[in-house]
Tab-separated table of C-alpha atoms in Angstrom:
chain	number	residue	atom	x	y	z
W	24	UNK	CA	89.578	122.162	94.970
W	25	UNK	CA	87.375	120.034	92.727
W	26	UNK	CA	84.640	118.339	94.764
W	27	UNK	CA	84.971	114.621	95.460
W	28	UNK	CA	82.002	112.253	95.467
W	29	UNK	CA	81.321	109.372	97.850
W	30	UNK	CA	82.319	105.971	96.412
W	31	UNK	CA	81.555	103.838	99.442
W	32	UNK	CA	81.985	103.274	103.169
W	33	UNK	CA	84.594	101.026	104.781
W	34	UNK	CA	83.691	98.576	107.582
W	35	UNK	CA	85.208	101.005	110.115
W	36	UNK	CA	82.865	103.755	108.907
W	37	UNK	CA	85.488	105.723	106.992
W	38	UNK	CA	84.279	107.174	103.678
W	39	UNK	CA	86.029	106.366	100.404
W	40	UNK	CA	85.926	109.311	98.027
W	41	UNK	CA	86.270	109.491	94.247
W	42	UNK	CA	87.408	112.281	91.937
W	43	UNK	CA	86.961	112.440	88.174
W	44	UNK	CA	89.653	113.940	85.938
W	45	UNK	CA	89.168	115.125	82.352
W	46	UNK	CA	91.574	116.397	79.710
W	47	UNK	CA	90.966	116.362	75.958
W	48	UNK	CA	89.930	112.858	74.910
W	49	UNK	CA	91.008	111.323	78.250
W	50	UNK	CA	89.001	110.682	81.423
W	51	UNK	CA	90.093	109.075	84.710
W	52	UNK	CA	88.492	108.197	88.047
W	53	UNK	CA	90.574	107.913	91.214
W	54	UNK	CA	89.371	106.642	94.596
W	55	UNK	CA	90.977	107.302	97.970
W	56	UNK	CA	91.151	103.592	98.938
W	57	UNK	CA	94.614	102.477	97.838
W	58	UNK	CA	94.949	105.705	95.800
W	59	UNK	CA	93.435	103.451	93.132
W	60	UNK	CA	93.127	104.451	89.490
W	61	UNK	CA	89.648	102.967	89.196
W	62	UNK	CA	88.935	103.863	85.576
W	63	UNK	CA	90.858	105.332	82.642
W	64	UNK	CA	89.257	105.942	79.248
W	65	UNK	CA	90.060	107.440	75.874
W	66	UNK	CA	87.545	108.750	73.350
W	67	UNK	CA	88.163	106.655	70.253
W	68	UNK	CA	85.906	105.775	67.313
W	69	UNK	CA	82.945	107.396	69.031
W	70	UNK	CA	83.273	105.391	72.252
W	71	UNK	CA	84.828	106.039	75.659
W	72	UNK	CA	87.084	102.992	75.598
W	73	UNK	CA	88.192	101.630	79.008
W	74	UNK	CA	91.944	101.060	79.256
W	75	UNK	CA	92.354	99.569	82.741
W	76	UNK	CA	90.624	96.951	84.891
W	77	UNK	CA	88.535	98.169	87.802
W	78	UNK	CA	85.381	97.573	89.804
W	79	UNK	CA	82.144	99.505	90.191
W	80	UNK	CA	81.627	98.766	93.907
W	81	UNK	CA	83.884	99.248	96.940
W	82	UNK	CA	83.086	95.827	98.395
W	83	UNK	CA	84.448	94.202	95.246
W	84	UNK	CA	87.786	95.940	95.857
W	85	UNK	CA	87.813	94.885	99.500
W	86	UNK	CA	86.976	91.242	98.748
W	87	UNK	CA	88.444	90.524	95.321
W	88	UNK	CA	91.091	93.061	94.331
W	89	UNK	CA	94.401	91.820	93.002
W	90	UNK	CA	95.746	95.353	93.464
W	91	UNK	CA	93.846	96.665	90.428
W	92	UNK	CA	94.966	100.267	89.992
W	93	UNK	CA	96.495	100.507	93.483
W	94	UNK	CA	99.762	102.030	94.640
W	95	UNK	CA	101.269	99.244	96.722
W	96	UNK	CA	103.990	99.450	99.365
W	97	UNK	CA	105.818	100.403	101.492
W	98	UNK	CA	107.895	97.963	99.520
W	99	UNK	CA	106.244	96.566	96.409
W	100	UNK	CA	107.422	93.111	95.412
W	101	UNK	CA	108.834	90.348	97.579
W	102	UNK	CA	111.231	90.424	100.536
W	103	UNK	CA	112.792	87.062	101.375
W	104	UNK	CA	111.825	85.697	104.760
W	105	UNK	CA	110.268	89.024	105.681
W	106	UNK	CA	113.630	90.103	107.040
W	107	UNK	CA	115.985	92.989	106.354
W	108	UNK	CA	118.915	94.770	107.950
W	109	UNK	CA	119.645	98.493	107.874
W	110	UNK	CA	122.945	99.837	109.224
W	111	UNK	CA	123.472	96.598	111.138
W	112	UNK	CA	120.030	96.565	112.765
W	113	UNK	CA	117.668	93.747	111.821
W	114	UNK	CA	113.928	94.157	111.247
W	115	UNK	CA	111.209	91.507	110.889
W	116	UNK	CA	108.396	92.338	108.464
W	117	UNK	CA	105.010	90.646	108.302
W	118	UNK	CA	105.016	87.417	106.274
W	119	UNK	CA	101.873	87.599	104.189
W	120	UNK	CA	103.095	85.399	101.321
W	121	UNK	CA	102.605	81.720	102.165
W	122	UNK	CA	103.650	82.516	105.735
W	123	UNK	CA	107.235	82.701	104.504
W	124	UNK	CA	107.901	85.983	102.738
W	125	UNK	CA	106.774	89.611	102.685
W	126	UNK	CA	104.776	90.876	99.690
W	127	UNK	CA	103.604	94.351	98.631
W	128	UNK	CA	103.887	95.930	102.078
W	129	UNK	CA	102.224	93.220	104.125
W	130	UNK	CA	98.749	92.099	105.157
W	131	UNK	CA	97.495	95.676	105.260
W	132	UNK	CA	99.830	97.392	102.819
W	133	UNK	CA	99.308	100.943	101.639
W	134	UNK	CA	97.446	99.721	98.571
W	135	UNK	CA	94.662	98.469	100.855
W	136	UNK	CA	94.187	101.573	103.008
W	137	UNK	CA	92.208	104.760	102.704
W	138	UNK	CA	94.353	107.697	101.626
W	139	UNK	CA	93.414	111.361	101.974
W	140	UNK	CA	92.681	113.485	98.915
W	141	UNK	CA	94.655	116.663	99.618
W	142	UNK	CA	94.069	118.435	96.306
W	143	UNK	CA	92.081	117.938	93.107
W	144	UNK	CA	91.507	119.969	89.950
W	145	UNK	CA	89.908	119.124	86.617
W	146	UNK	CA	93.155	117.422	85.515
W	147	UNK	CA	95.013	116.463	88.718
W	148	UNK	CA	94.484	114.583	91.965
W	149	UNK	CA	96.940	114.426	94.864
W	150	UNK	CA	96.508	111.855	97.623
W	151	UNK	CA	98.494	111.337	100.826
W	152	UNK	CA	98.921	108.671	103.478
W	153	UNK	CA	101.054	108.300	106.589
W	154	UNK	CA	102.464	104.959	107.669
W	155	UNK	CA	103.520	104.916	111.353
W	156	UNK	CA	106.815	103.671	112.726
W	157	UNK	CA	106.669	99.867	113.070
W	158	UNK	CA	103.884	99.518	110.492
W	159	UNK	CA	104.020	95.894	109.216
W	160	UNK	CA	107.517	95.856	110.785
W	161	UNK	CA	108.983	98.798	108.860
W	162	UNK	CA	111.077	101.370	110.733
W	163	UNK	CA	110.285	105.085	110.661
W	164	UNK	CA	107.146	107.066	109.948
W	165	UNK	CA	106.647	107.336	106.189
W	166	UNK	CA	104.667	110.127	104.522
W	167	UNK	CA	103.726	109.260	100.947
W	168	UNK	CA	102.041	111.300	98.238
W	169	UNK	CA	100.666	110.175	94.873
W	170	UNK	CA	99.841	112.766	92.217
W	171	UNK	CA	97.865	111.838	89.111
W	172	UNK	CA	98.002	114.257	86.187
W	173	UNK	CA	95.722	113.587	83.240
W	174	UNK	CA	97.133	114.857	79.958
W	175	UNK	CA	95.615	115.184	76.489
W	176	UNK	CA	97.282	111.947	75.422
W	177	UNK	CA	97.888	110.086	78.655
W	178	UNK	CA	98.399	109.886	82.403
W	179	UNK	CA	101.384	110.778	84.585
W	180	UNK	CA	101.830	109.144	88.011
W	181	UNK	CA	104.221	110.878	90.412
W	182	UNK	CA	105.125	109.391	93.790
W	183	UNK	CA	107.102	111.043	96.581
W	184	UNK	CA	107.925	109.993	100.144
W	185	UNK	CA	109.827	111.126	103.232
W	186	UNK	CA	110.715	109.216	106.390
W	187	UNK	CA	111.754	109.814	109.998
W	188	UNK	CA	114.172	106.850	110.011
W	189	UNK	CA	116.011	104.812	107.355
W	190	UNK	CA	113.528	102.485	105.663
W	191	UNK	CA	113.195	100.658	102.324
W	192	UNK	CA	110.724	102.180	99.856
W	193	UNK	CA	109.472	100.866	96.507
W	194	UNK	CA	105.980	101.951	95.498
W	195	UNK	CA	104.384	100.075	92.587
W	196	UNK	CA	101.548	101.485	90.528
W	197	UNK	CA	99.594	98.318	89.815
W	198	UNK	CA	97.104	99.074	87.002
W	199	UNK	CA	96.094	96.265	84.643
W	200	UNK	CA	95.924	97.486	81.033
W	201	UNK	CA	93.838	96.189	78.141
W	202	UNK	CA	93.922	98.455	75.093
W	203	UNK	CA	91.009	96.697	73.373
W	204	UNK	CA	88.573	97.718	76.104
W	205	UNK	CA	87.309	94.153	76.587
W	206	UNK	CA	88.283	90.492	76.409
W	207	UNK	CA	91.736	89.162	77.198
W	208	UNK	CA	95.163	90.383	76.113
W	209	UNK	CA	95.508	87.798	73.342
W	210	UNK	CA	96.923	89.516	70.282
W	211	UNK	CA	98.354	92.524	72.117
W	212	UNK	CA	101.974	93.133	71.158
W	213	UNK	CA	104.582	94.148	73.731
W	214	UNK	CA	108.066	95.604	73.389
W	215	UNK	CA	110.319	96.199	76.432
W	216	UNK	CA	113.509	98.247	76.154
W	217	UNK	CA	115.609	95.964	78.342
W	218	UNK	CA	118.638	93.821	77.585
W	219	UNK	CA	118.604	92.068	80.969
W	220	UNK	CA	116.122	90.529	83.391
W	221	UNK	CA	116.382	89.217	86.941
W	222	UNK	CA	116.843	85.526	87.579
W	223	UNK	CA	114.156	84.253	89.971
W	224	UNK	CA	114.223	81.103	92.062
W	225	UNK	CA	111.379	78.597	92.442
W	226	UNK	CA	109.654	80.867	94.994
W	227	UNK	CA	109.627	83.865	92.673
W	228	UNK	CA	112.421	85.678	94.500
W	229	UNK	CA	115.512	87.089	92.787
W	230	UNK	CA	118.837	85.336	93.145
W	231	UNK	CA	120.711	88.593	92.580
W	232	UNK	CA	121.829	87.633	89.077
W	233	UNK	CA	121.001	89.716	86.022
W	234	UNK	CA	120.722	87.608	82.877
W	235	UNK	CA	120.791	88.625	79.217
W	236	UNK	CA	117.391	88.427	77.538
W	237	UNK	CA	118.977	87.339	74.255
W	238	UNK	CA	117.970	83.761	73.420
W	239	UNK	CA	115.506	83.556	76.331
W	240	UNK	CA	111.743	83.650	76.699
W	241	UNK	CA	112.164	87.157	78.153
W	242	UNK	CA	113.456	88.864	75.022
W	243	UNK	CA	110.961	91.644	74.241
W	244	UNK	CA	113.405	93.970	72.507
W	245	UNK	CA	111.304	93.516	69.372
W	246	UNK	CA	107.481	93.518	69.512
W	247	UNK	CA	106.028	90.147	70.502
W	248	UNK	CA	102.445	88.975	70.284
W	249	UNK	CA	101.014	87.892	73.649
W	250	UNK	CA	98.840	84.887	74.416
W	251	UNK	CA	96.561	84.238	77.380
W	252	UNK	CA	98.090	80.761	77.557
W	253	UNK	CA	101.435	82.198	78.715
W	254	UNK	CA	102.606	83.070	82.234
W	255	UNK	CA	104.798	86.098	82.812
W	256	UNK	CA	105.755	87.556	86.190
W	257	UNK	CA	109.213	88.952	85.495
W	258	UNK	CA	111.428	91.930	86.315
W	259	UNK	CA	113.364	93.650	83.544
W	260	UNK	CA	116.455	95.830	84.027
W	261	UNK	CA	116.134	99.234	82.375
W	262	UNK	CA	119.072	100.971	84.087
W	263	UNK	CA	121.538	100.651	86.945
W	264	UNK	CA	119.806	103.264	89.102
W	265	UNK	CA	116.842	105.677	89.046
W	266	UNK	CA	116.980	108.457	86.439
W	267	UNK	CA	116.116	112.105	86.913
W	268	UNK	CA	113.592	112.200	84.054
W	269	UNK	CA	111.334	109.498	82.581
W	270	UNK	CA	112.957	107.358	79.877
W	271	UNK	CA	111.132	105.107	77.399
W	272	UNK	CA	110.610	101.623	78.855
W	273	UNK	CA	107.926	99.776	76.874
W	274	UNK	CA	105.350	99.908	74.104
W	275	UNK	CA	102.051	98.012	74.171
W	276	UNK	CA	99.714	97.785	71.158
W	277	UNK	CA	96.181	96.391	71.346
W	278	UNK	CA	95.038	93.471	69.215
W	279	UNK	CA	92.659	95.796	67.363
W	280	UNK	CA	95.786	97.635	66.134
W	281	UNK	CA	94.127	101.004	66.635
W	282	UNK	CA	95.803	102.115	69.885
W	283	UNK	CA	99.334	102.160	71.300
W	284	UNK	CA	100.560	102.838	74.831
W	285	UNK	CA	104.113	103.981	75.555
W	286	UNK	CA	105.537	103.764	79.073
W	287	UNK	CA	108.332	106.053	80.247
W	288	UNK	CA	109.709	106.042	83.785
W	289	UNK	CA	112.466	107.251	86.055
W	290	UNK	CA	112.697	103.783	87.670
W	291	UNK	CA	115.531	101.314	86.924
W	292	UNK	CA	113.187	98.348	86.481
W	293	UNK	CA	109.934	97.310	84.855
W	294	UNK	CA	107.923	94.372	86.156
W	295	UNK	CA	105.717	92.622	83.596
W	296	UNK	CA	102.832	90.558	84.958
W	297	UNK	CA	100.339	89.273	82.405
W	298	UNK	CA	97.538	88.726	84.921
W	299	UNK	CA	97.352	84.952	84.607
W	300	UNK	CA	96.184	84.632	88.242
W	301	UNK	CA	94.134	87.839	88.474
W	302	UNK	CA	90.640	86.506	87.739
W	303	UNK	CA	87.769	87.775	89.901
W	304	UNK	CA	84.313	86.207	90.510
W	305	UNK	CA	82.584	89.592	90.233
W	306	UNK	CA	82.123	91.859	87.209
W	307	UNK	CA	84.430	94.756	86.463
W	308	UNK	CA	83.796	98.069	84.724
W	309	UNK	CA	80.722	98.077	82.487
W	310	UNK	CA	79.945	94.547	83.704
W	311	UNK	CA	82.969	93.019	81.961
W	312	UNK	CA	84.274	89.760	83.444
W	313	UNK	CA	87.740	89.646	84.992
W	314	UNK	CA	89.187	86.503	83.433
W	315	UNK	CA	92.802	85.359	83.642
W	316	UNK	CA	94.856	87.682	81.424
W	317	UNK	CA	92.062	90.236	81.067
W	318	UNK	CA	94.747	92.854	81.638
W	319	UNK	CA	98.497	93.112	82.115
W	320	UNK	CA	100.706	95.149	84.452
W	321	UNK	CA	103.775	97.143	83.479
W	322	UNK	CA	105.019	98.264	86.892
W	323	UNK	CA	107.845	100.791	87.182
W	324	UNK	CA	109.982	99.510	90.030
W	325	UNK	CA	113.120	99.124	92.001
W	326	UNK	CA	113.832	95.456	92.498
W	327	UNK	CA	112.353	92.618	94.556
W	328	UNK	CA	114.375	91.922	97.728
W	329	UNK	CA	116.980	94.559	96.820
W	330	UNK	CA	117.246	95.407	100.509
W	331	UNK	CA	118.914	91.987	100.943
W	332	UNK	CA	120.718	92.020	97.587
W	333	UNK	CA	122.815	95.215	97.446
W	334	UNK	CA	123.944	94.419	93.891
W	335	UNK	CA	120.389	95.320	92.830
W	336	UNK	CA	120.702	98.896	94.055
W	337	UNK	CA	120.266	101.030	97.162
W	338	UNK	CA	116.574	101.146	98.135
W	339	UNK	CA	116.914	102.720	101.593
W	340	UNK	CA	115.242	106.098	102.039
W	341	UNK	CA	116.867	108.204	104.764
W	342	UNK	CA	115.659	111.220	106.715
W	343	UNK	CA	116.157	114.522	104.869
W	344	UNK	CA	116.064	112.681	101.518
W	345	UNK	CA	112.995	112.282	99.310
W	346	UNK	CA	111.880	109.221	97.363
W	347	UNK	CA	110.746	110.256	93.887
W	348	UNK	CA	109.217	108.290	91.036
W	349	UNK	CA	107.603	109.541	87.838
W	350	UNK	CA	105.940	107.303	85.249
W	351	UNK	CA	104.009	108.416	82.183
W	352	UNK	CA	101.537	106.282	80.207
W	353	UNK	CA	100.995	107.843	76.767
W	354	UNK	CA	98.256	106.729	74.357
W	355	UNK	CA	98.417	107.171	70.590
W	356	UNK	CA	95.583	106.229	68.195
W	357	UNK	CA	96.810	104.302	65.154
W	358	UNK	CA	95.296	105.240	61.823
W	359	UNK	CA	93.731	102.421	59.817
């Protein structure tokens, strides 16, 4: 196994480790805390251009992270009232969103815990974490693995989970992308292969209705130029259920027009958050500031509050079944 280096020490004394992956023109750094993709770079025009937002110090993650690069769960997104029912039995989850709702797995979700690096090579890293029965209110013991595979033209993120009792699972990979390597996302263009999006209420929770993007502010079927003055925090419908193999979901092009990222996923949804509230008072990679809209998220997902809205799909993982998700981020230089 490729040796891991020490990235920092948690307040409880546990060590956070980091592994570095390399393949062709790509390089990535992964830390055990949150199974975070801390850094991702491509060699382009003689520079190692950063593609994601991250921090150089562990304490900055602990104090200021807005889930940069983390794998959040058990259930990424929002659960109304922090309540759910499975097979007629009700469960109360922690309410870490305004004291009213459950968000991203709770106060101490999996994206804010130290995982274990179980394997690492020059091009891959596999991390694992166990969430005990009753954790943040969830039933069953969940065992979750995240496998990063660096490829010559991109990064593949594979997630798998098993449980000892029926439980909802929706793991979000929460990297913030900026294809220019600096600044804000002004001038990036985005295309999303979705004809529908979820209607949200005033609290940012889905009503259960799927609406056509045509004629709305959520129509990204053709490339649209983004502005840092906008606010997007929306879920798009890619399919009715998870697919067996990744399918094209979105294309992002940097404002410098020299790099494109294509996203393909097995998941039925894609959540677009443009980072309007993700500023941090500490510097990021290479000392860059984290301003509002310094990066955007394209999160492969099942849907917010689907456990209470069965029309949005079955999100219950049962014993003897396995939760699987595979998402690929592919990068293509654009000739001048």
